[in-house]
PDB file of C-alpha atoms in Angstrom:
ATOM      1  CA  MET A   1     -19.854  17.530  -5.042  1.00 39.00           C
ATOM      2  CA  LYS A   2     -17.692  15.533  -7.484  1.00 44.00           C
ATOM      3  CA  TYR A   3     -13.821  14.085  -6.514  1.00 44.00           C
ATOM      4  CA  LEU A   4     -11.928  16.490  -4.673  1.00 46.00           C
ATOM      5  CA  GLN A   5      -8.855  15.563  -5.460  1.00 61.00           C
ATOM      6  CA  THR A   6      -7.080  12.583  -7.311  1.00 86.00           C
ATOM      7  CA  GLN A   7      -5.778  11.476  -4.396  1.00 93.00           C
ATOM      8  CA  GLY A   8      -7.260  10.788  -0.739  1.00 96.00           C
ATOM      9  CA  THR A   9      -7.020   8.322   2.459  1.00 98.00           C
ATOM     10  CA  VAL A  10      -8.589   4.696   3.740  1.00 98.00           C
ATOM     11  CA  VAL A  11      -9.746   5.815   7.024  1.00 98.00           C
ATOM     12  CA  ALA A  12     -11.431   2.306   7.920  1.00 98.00           C
ATOM     13  CA  THR A  13     -10.972  -0.834   6.606  1.00 98.00           C
ATOM     14  CA  CYS A  14     -14.415  -3.427   7.596  1.00 98.00           C
ATOM     15  CA  ARG A  15     -15.140  -6.561   6.740  1.00 97.00           C
ATOM     16  CA  SER A  16     -17.969  -9.257   8.760  1.00 96.00           C
ATOM     17  CA  MET A  17     -18.479 -12.839   8.044  1.00 94.00           C
ATOM     18  CA  GLU A  18     -22.361 -11.862   9.456  1.00 92.00           C
ATOM     19  CA  PRO A  19     -25.200 -11.500   7.661  1.00 86.00           C
ATOM     20  CA  GLY A  20     -26.532  -8.211   7.717  1.00 86.00           C
ATOM     21  CA  LEU A  21     -26.057  -4.791   6.251  1.00 90.00           C
ATOM     22  CA  CYS A  22     -23.045  -3.654   9.264  1.00 93.00           C
ATOM     23  CA  LYS A  23     -20.157  -4.343   8.760  1.00 96.00           C
ATOM     24  CA  THR A  24     -16.266  -4.181  11.885  1.00 96.00           C
ATOM     25  CA  SER A  25     -14.408  -1.939  11.484  1.00 97.00           C
ATOM     26  CA  ILE A  26     -10.175  -3.514  11.208  1.00 97.00           C
ATOM     27  CA  ASP A  27      -7.969  -1.515  12.835  1.00 95.00           C
ATOM     28  CA  SER A  28      -4.857  -3.995  11.316  1.00 95.00           C
ATOM     29  CA  GLY A  29      -5.922  -3.771   7.723  1.00 96.00           C
ATOM     30  CA  VAL A  30      -7.737  -5.357   5.761  1.00 97.00           C
ATOM     31  CA  VAL A  31      -5.685  -8.587   3.136  1.00 97.00           C
ATOM     32  CA  VAL A  32      -7.336  -8.630  -0.672  1.00 96.00           C
ATOM     33  CA  ASP A  33      -7.751 -12.122  -2.365  1.00 94.00           C
ATOM     34  CA  GLN A  34      -9.428 -13.031  -5.753  1.00 93.00           C
ATOM     35  CA  TYR A  35     -12.118 -12.193  -5.044  1.00 95.00           C
ATOM     36  CA  GLY A  36     -13.169  -9.987  -1.958  1.00 96.00           C
ATOM     37  CA  ILE A  37     -11.830  -8.692   1.522  1.00 97.00           C
ATOM     38  CA  GLU A  38     -10.409 -11.779   3.167  1.00 96.00           C
ATOM     39  CA  PHE A  39     -13.215 -12.730   6.307  1.00 96.00           C
ATOM     40  CA  ASP A  40     -16.019 -11.064   4.269  1.00 96.00           C
ATOM     41  CA  ARG A  41     -19.151 -12.937   3.776  1.00 93.00           C
ATOM     42  CA  HIS A  42     -19.420 -11.629  -0.668  1.00 92.00           C
ATOM     43  CA  ASN A  43     -15.674 -12.283  -0.350  1.00 94.00           C
ATOM     44  CA  ARG A  44     -16.642 -15.965  -2.838  1.00 93.00           C
ATOM     45  CA  PRO A  45     -16.455 -17.165  -6.185  1.00 93.00           C
ATOM     46  CA  GLU A  46     -20.199 -16.523  -6.589  1.00 93.00           C
ATOM     47  CA  ARG A  47     -22.728 -13.941  -5.753  1.00 88.00           C
ATOM     48  CA  LEU A  48     -26.396 -13.173  -6.042  1.00 85.00           C
ATOM     49  CA  SER A  49     -27.828 -10.838  -8.557  1.00 83.00           C
ATOM     50  CA  HIS A  50     -30.323  -8.090  -6.656  1.00 77.00           C
ATOM     51  CA  ARG A  51     -31.399  -7.745 -10.377  1.00 80.00           C
ATOM     52  CA  THR A  52     -32.055 -11.562 -11.425  1.00 89.00           C
ATOM     53  CA  GLY A  53     -32.433 -13.896  -8.748  1.00 89.00           C
ATOM     54  CA  GLN A  54     -29.301 -15.309 -10.080  1.00 92.00           C
ATOM     55  CA  MET A  55     -25.975 -16.962  -9.071  1.00 93.00           C
ATOM     56  CA  LYS A  56     -23.387 -14.824 -11.026  1.00 92.00           C
ATOM     57  CA  PRO A  57     -19.260 -14.748 -10.479  1.00 92.00           C
ATOM     58  CA  ASN A  58     -17.633 -12.426  -8.193  1.00 89.00           C
ATOM     59  CA  ILE A  59     -16.164 -10.540 -10.629  1.00 89.00           C
ATOM     60  CA  ASP A  60     -17.629  -7.411 -10.227  1.00 87.00           C
ATOM     61  CA  ARG A  61     -18.410  -6.325  -6.384  1.00 90.00           C
ATOM     62  CA  GLN A  62     -15.224  -7.871  -4.576  1.00 95.00           C
ATOM     63  CA  VAL A  63     -14.277  -4.678  -2.274  1.00 97.00           C
ATOM     64  CA  SER A  64     -17.043  -1.060  -1.763  1.00 96.00           C
ATOM     65  CA  ILE A  65     -15.848   2.109  -0.968  1.00 97.00           C
ATOM     66  CA  PHE A  66     -17.833   5.114   1.016  1.00 97.00           C
ATOM     67  CA  ALA A  67     -16.388   8.919   1.621  1.00 96.00           C
ATOM     68  CA  HIS A  68     -16.388   9.615   5.122  1.00 97.00           C
ATOM     69  CA  GLU A  69     -16.839  13.041   3.707  1.00 95.00           C
ATOM     70  CA  VAL A  70     -21.055  11.425   3.249  1.00 95.00           C
ATOM     71  CA  TYR A  71     -21.023   9.741   6.629  1.00 95.00           C
ATOM     72  CA  ASP A  72     -20.123  13.398   8.441  1.00 95.00           C
ATOM     73  CA  GLU A  73     -22.779  15.281   6.556  1.00 92.00           C
ATOM     74  CA  LEU A  74     -25.703  11.954   7.503  1.00 93.00           C
ATOM     75  CA  ASN A  75     -23.858  12.707  10.574  1.00 94.00           C
ATOM     76  CA  GLU A  76     -25.093  16.621  10.712  1.00 93.00           C
ATOM     77  CA  ASN A  77     -28.434  15.972   9.652  1.00 90.00           C
ATOM     78  CA  THR A  78     -30.180  16.455  12.851  1.00 85.00           C
ATOM     79  CA  VAL A  79     -33.227  15.359  12.182  1.00 84.00           C
ATOM     80  CA  LEU A  80     -31.734  11.245  11.647  1.00 85.00           C
ATOM     81  CA  MET A  81     -29.565  12.234  14.618  1.00 84.00           C
ATOM     82  CA  ARG A  82     -32.363  12.656  17.151  1.00 87.00           C
ATOM     83  CA  GLU A  83     -33.437   9.349  16.773  1.00 86.00           C
ATOM     84  CA  MET A  84     -30.313   7.668  16.296  1.00 86.00           C
ATOM     85  CA  LYS A  85     -25.583   7.552  17.452  1.00 87.00           C
ATOM     86  CA  GLN A  86     -23.395   9.062  15.325  1.00 91.00           C
ATOM     87  CA  LEU A  87     -22.675   7.178  12.155  1.00 94.00           C
ATOM     88  CA  MET A  88     -19.606   5.520  11.772  1.00 96.00           C
ATOM     89  CA  PRO A  89     -17.533   3.346   9.462  1.00 97.00           C
ATOM     90  CA  GLY A  90     -18.713   0.183   8.152  1.00 96.00           C
ATOM     91  CA  ARG A  91     -22.200   1.203   9.298  1.00 95.00           C
ATOM     92  CA  LEU A  92     -23.808   0.799   6.059  1.00 95.00           C
ATOM     93  CA  GLY A  93     -22.091  -1.979   5.049  1.00 94.00           C
ATOM     94  CA  GLU A  94     -18.389  -0.604   2.755  1.00 96.00           C
ATOM     95  CA  ASN A  95     -15.665  -2.909   3.547  1.00 98.00           C
ATOM     96  CA  LEU A  96     -13.300   1.050   3.199  1.00 98.00           C
ATOM     97  CA  THR A  97     -14.267   4.198   3.765  1.00 98.00           C
ATOM     98  CA  VAL A  98     -11.648   7.177   2.701  1.00 98.00           C
ATOM     99  CA  ARG A  99     -11.342  10.103   2.850  1.00 97.00           C
ATOM    100  CA  GLY A 100     -10.337  13.193   0.523  1.00 95.00           C
ATOM    101  CA  LEU A 101     -11.871  12.235  -2.660  1.00 94.00           C
ATOM    102  CA  GLY A 102     -14.800  13.824  -2.344  1.00 92.00           C
ATOM    103  CA  ASP A 103     -18.714  12.384  -1.376  1.00 93.00           C
ATOM    104  CA  LEU A 104     -17.116   9.603  -4.800  1.00 93.00           C
ATOM    105  CA  THR A 105     -19.889  11.182  -7.522  1.00 90.00           C
ATOM    106  CA  GLY A 106     -17.937  11.649 -10.714  1.00 86.00           C
ATOM    107  CA  ILE A 107     -15.628   9.343 -10.335  1.00 90.00           C
ATOM    108  CA  GLU A 108     -15.644   6.634 -13.746  1.00 90.00           C
ATOM    109  CA  LYS A 109     -16.648   3.067 -14.704  1.00 92.00           C
ATOM    110  CA  GLY A 110     -13.119   2.229 -15.975  1.00 92.00           C
ATOM    111  CA  THR A 111     -11.235   4.319 -13.252  1.00 93.00           C
ATOM    112  CA  ARG A 112      -8.212   2.922 -11.222  1.00 94.00           C
ATOM    113  CA  LEU A 113      -8.230   2.882  -7.490  1.00 95.00           C
ATOM    114  CA  VAL A 114      -4.582   3.002  -6.254  1.00 95.00           C
ATOM    115  CA  ILE A 115      -3.610   2.186  -3.111  1.00 97.00           C
ATOM    116  CA  GLN A 116      -0.700   2.549  -0.925  1.00 96.00           C
ATOM    117  CA  GLN A 117       1.138   2.278  -4.743  1.00 92.00           C
ATOM    118  CA  GLU A 118      -0.002  -1.500  -4.557  1.00 93.00           C
ATOM    119  CA  ILE A 119      -3.554  -2.769  -4.921  1.00 95.00           C
ATOM    120  CA  VAL A 120      -5.588  -1.422  -7.521  1.00 94.00           C
ATOM    121  CA  LEU A 121      -9.361  -1.322  -7.825  1.00 96.00           C
ATOM    122  CA  VAL A 122     -11.544  -0.595 -11.031  1.00 95.00           C
ATOM    123  CA  VAL A 123     -14.653   0.917 -10.322  1.00 95.00           C
ATOM    124  CA  VAL A 124     -17.326  -1.193 -11.803  1.00 94.00           C
ATOM    125  CA  GLU A 125     -20.302   1.209 -11.189  1.00 92.00           C
ATOM    126  CA  PRO A 126     -21.537   3.236  -8.269  1.00 91.00           C
ATOM    127  CA  MET A 127     -23.814   1.609  -5.586  1.00 90.00           C
ATOM    128  CA  GLU A 128     -27.140   2.740  -5.362  1.00 87.00           C
ATOM    129  CA  PRO A 129     -29.496   3.044  -2.151  1.00 87.00           C
ATOM    130  CA  CYS A 130     -30.511  -0.326  -1.440  1.00 83.00           C
ATOM    131  CA  ALA A 131     -34.107  -1.387   0.791  1.00 83.00           C
ATOM    132  CA  ASN A 132     -31.129  -2.634   3.392  1.00 86.00           C
ATOM    133  CA  LEU A 133     -29.863   0.661   4.618  1.00 90.00           C
ATOM    134  CA  ARG A 134     -34.200   0.229   6.533  1.00 87.00           C
ATOM    135  CA  GLU A 135     -31.783  -1.214   9.008  1.00 88.00           C
ATOM    136  CA  VAL A 136     -29.973   2.083   9.714  1.00 89.00           C
ATOM    137  CA  HIS A 137     -32.670   4.255   9.588  1.00 89.00           C
ATOM    138  CA  PRO A 138     -35.944   4.709   7.135  1.00 89.00           C
ATOM    139  CA  MET A 139     -34.472   8.455   6.077  1.00 88.00           C
ATOM    140  CA  ILE A 140     -30.792   7.059   5.050  1.00 90.00           C
ATOM    141  CA  ALA A 141     -31.376   5.526   1.565  1.00 89.00           C
ATOM    142  CA  LYS A 142     -33.980   8.899   0.365  1.00 88.00           C
ATOM    143  CA  LEU A 143     -30.583  10.881   2.154  1.00 88.00           C
ATOM    144  CA  LEU A 144     -27.398   9.307  -0.258  1.00 90.00           C
ATOM    145  CA  GLY A 145     -30.036   8.952  -3.601  1.00 83.00           C
ATOM    146  CA  LYS A 146     -29.365   8.087  -6.680  1.00 64.00           C
ATOM    147  CA  ASN A 147     -26.032   9.942  -7.703  1.00 63.00           C
ATOM    148  CA  GLY A 148     -23.576   7.649  -6.673  1.00 65.00           C
ATOM    149  CA  ARG A 149     -23.103   9.028  -2.815  1.00 83.00           C
ATOM    150  CA  ARG A 150     -23.642   5.399  -1.854  1.00 89.00           C
ATOM    151  CA  GLY A 151     -20.491   4.539  -2.719  1.00 94.00           C
ATOM    152  CA  LEU A 152     -19.129   2.603  -4.776  1.00 95.00           C
ATOM    153  CA  TYR A 153     -18.262  -1.438  -6.516  1.00 95.00           C
ATOM    154  CA  CYS A 154     -14.841  -2.278  -7.377  1.00 96.00           C
ATOM    155  CA  ARG A 155     -13.117  -5.375  -8.473  1.00 96.00           C
ATOM    156  CA  ILE A 156      -9.672  -5.951  -8.111  1.00 96.00           C
ATOM    157  CA  ALA A 157      -7.080  -6.343 -10.867  1.00 94.00           C
ATOM    158  CA  ALA A 158      -4.418  -6.256  -8.694  1.00 94.00           C
ATOM    159  CA  GLY A 159      -2.639  -7.000  -5.101  1.00 95.00           C
ATOM    160  CA  HIS A 160      -4.324 -10.106  -4.307  1.00 95.00           C
ATOM    161  CA  GLY A 161      -2.794 -10.972  -0.750  1.00 96.00           C
ATOM    162  CA  LYS A 162      -1.643  -7.319   0.273  1.00 97.00           C
ATOM    163  CA  ARG A 163      -3.138  -5.329   3.650  1.00 98.00           C
ATOM    164  CA  ILE A 164      -4.583  -2.647   2.885  1.00 98.00           C
ATOM    165  CA  HIS A 165      -3.445   0.123   5.959  1.00 97.00           C
ATOM    166  CA  VAL A 166      -5.904   2.276   7.963  1.00 98.00           C
ATOM    167  CA  GLY A 167      -3.950   5.164   7.141  1.00 98.00           C
ATOM    168  CA  GLY A 168      -2.579   4.507   3.855  1.00 97.00           C
ATOM    169  CA  THR A 169      -3.175   6.493   0.762  1.00 97.00           C
ATOM    170  CA  ILE A 170      -5.892   6.151  -2.114  1.00 97.00           C
ATOM    171  CA  ALA A 171      -5.791   7.944  -5.873  1.00 95.00           C
ATOM    172  CA  LEU A 172      -6.956   7.974  -8.668  1.00 93.00           C
ATOM    173  CA  LEU A 173      -5.880   7.550 -11.749  1.00 88.00           C
ATOM    174  CA  PRO A 174      -9.105   7.898 -14.623  1.00 79.00           C
ATOM    175  CA  ALA A 175     -10.077   5.806 -16.595  1.00 73.00           C
ATOM    176  CA  SER A 176      -9.140   8.079 -20.613  1.00 65.00           C
ATOM    177  CA  ASP A 177      -5.456   6.779 -18.592  1.00 58.00           C
ATOM    178  CA  ALA A 178      -6.659   2.319 -18.826  1.00 52.00           C
ATOM    179  CA  VAL A 179      -4.495   1.636 -21.549  1.00 49.00           C
ATOM    180  CA  ILE A 180      -1.622   1.162 -19.090  1.00 54.00           C
ATOM    181  CA  PRO A 181      -2.100  -2.295 -18.188  1.00 55.00           C
ATOM    182  CA  ASP A 182      -3.463  -3.134 -14.342  1.00 55.00           C
ATOM    183  CA  GLU A 183       0.015  -4.725 -13.433  1.00 55.00           C
ATOM    184  CA  GLU A 184       1.351  -1.751 -14.494  1.00 58.00           C
ATOM    185  CA  VAL A 185      -0.420   0.695 -12.305  1.00 54.00           C
ATOM    186  CA  VAL A 186       1.429  -0.733  -9.694  1.00 50.00           C
ATOM    187  CA  LEU A 187       4.361   2.123  -8.984  1.00 47.00           C
ATOM    188  CA  GLN A 188       7.367   0.942  -7.643  1.00 41.00           C
ATOM    189  CA  GLU A 189       9.009   2.708  -5.047  1.00 38.00           C
TER     190      GLU A 189
END
């Protein structure tokens, strides 16, 4: 399923300073800054590259996004639900859970996500299911497959210091519209 429409809603904002996959849903929202989500363990100037095993600048995987539609599908899987509790936002390690954009497959690299008309994220790459998902259930990675249903990694292009609120809008600006500078994407009220 590709994205259904060009606007959706943020249904959960999540962060964690603790090691492990799971993040806590924060009802009051989260603040974005230079390296990611404030008070999240991935918010730092450098990150470990799992491909090379080396430290690299944290300029590409600052915010992770997951589709609530995929949580709905996983929670309807009878085999999975026989063995575990319902999956809630943040359980798969994402910073933002969104609804209304489908399962996020088909959203291209370079697409900008405009949140609440003041924060701009740029899609860097789809998240691939990883071994860490076994912490949740051995079947999760297989159920998500390798087609982008795991979510998206994004970098923050504009809106440092702004708060992402639960219930806030999230709109897609296709990569083909990338001629507009990031700071000019921010819409005026």
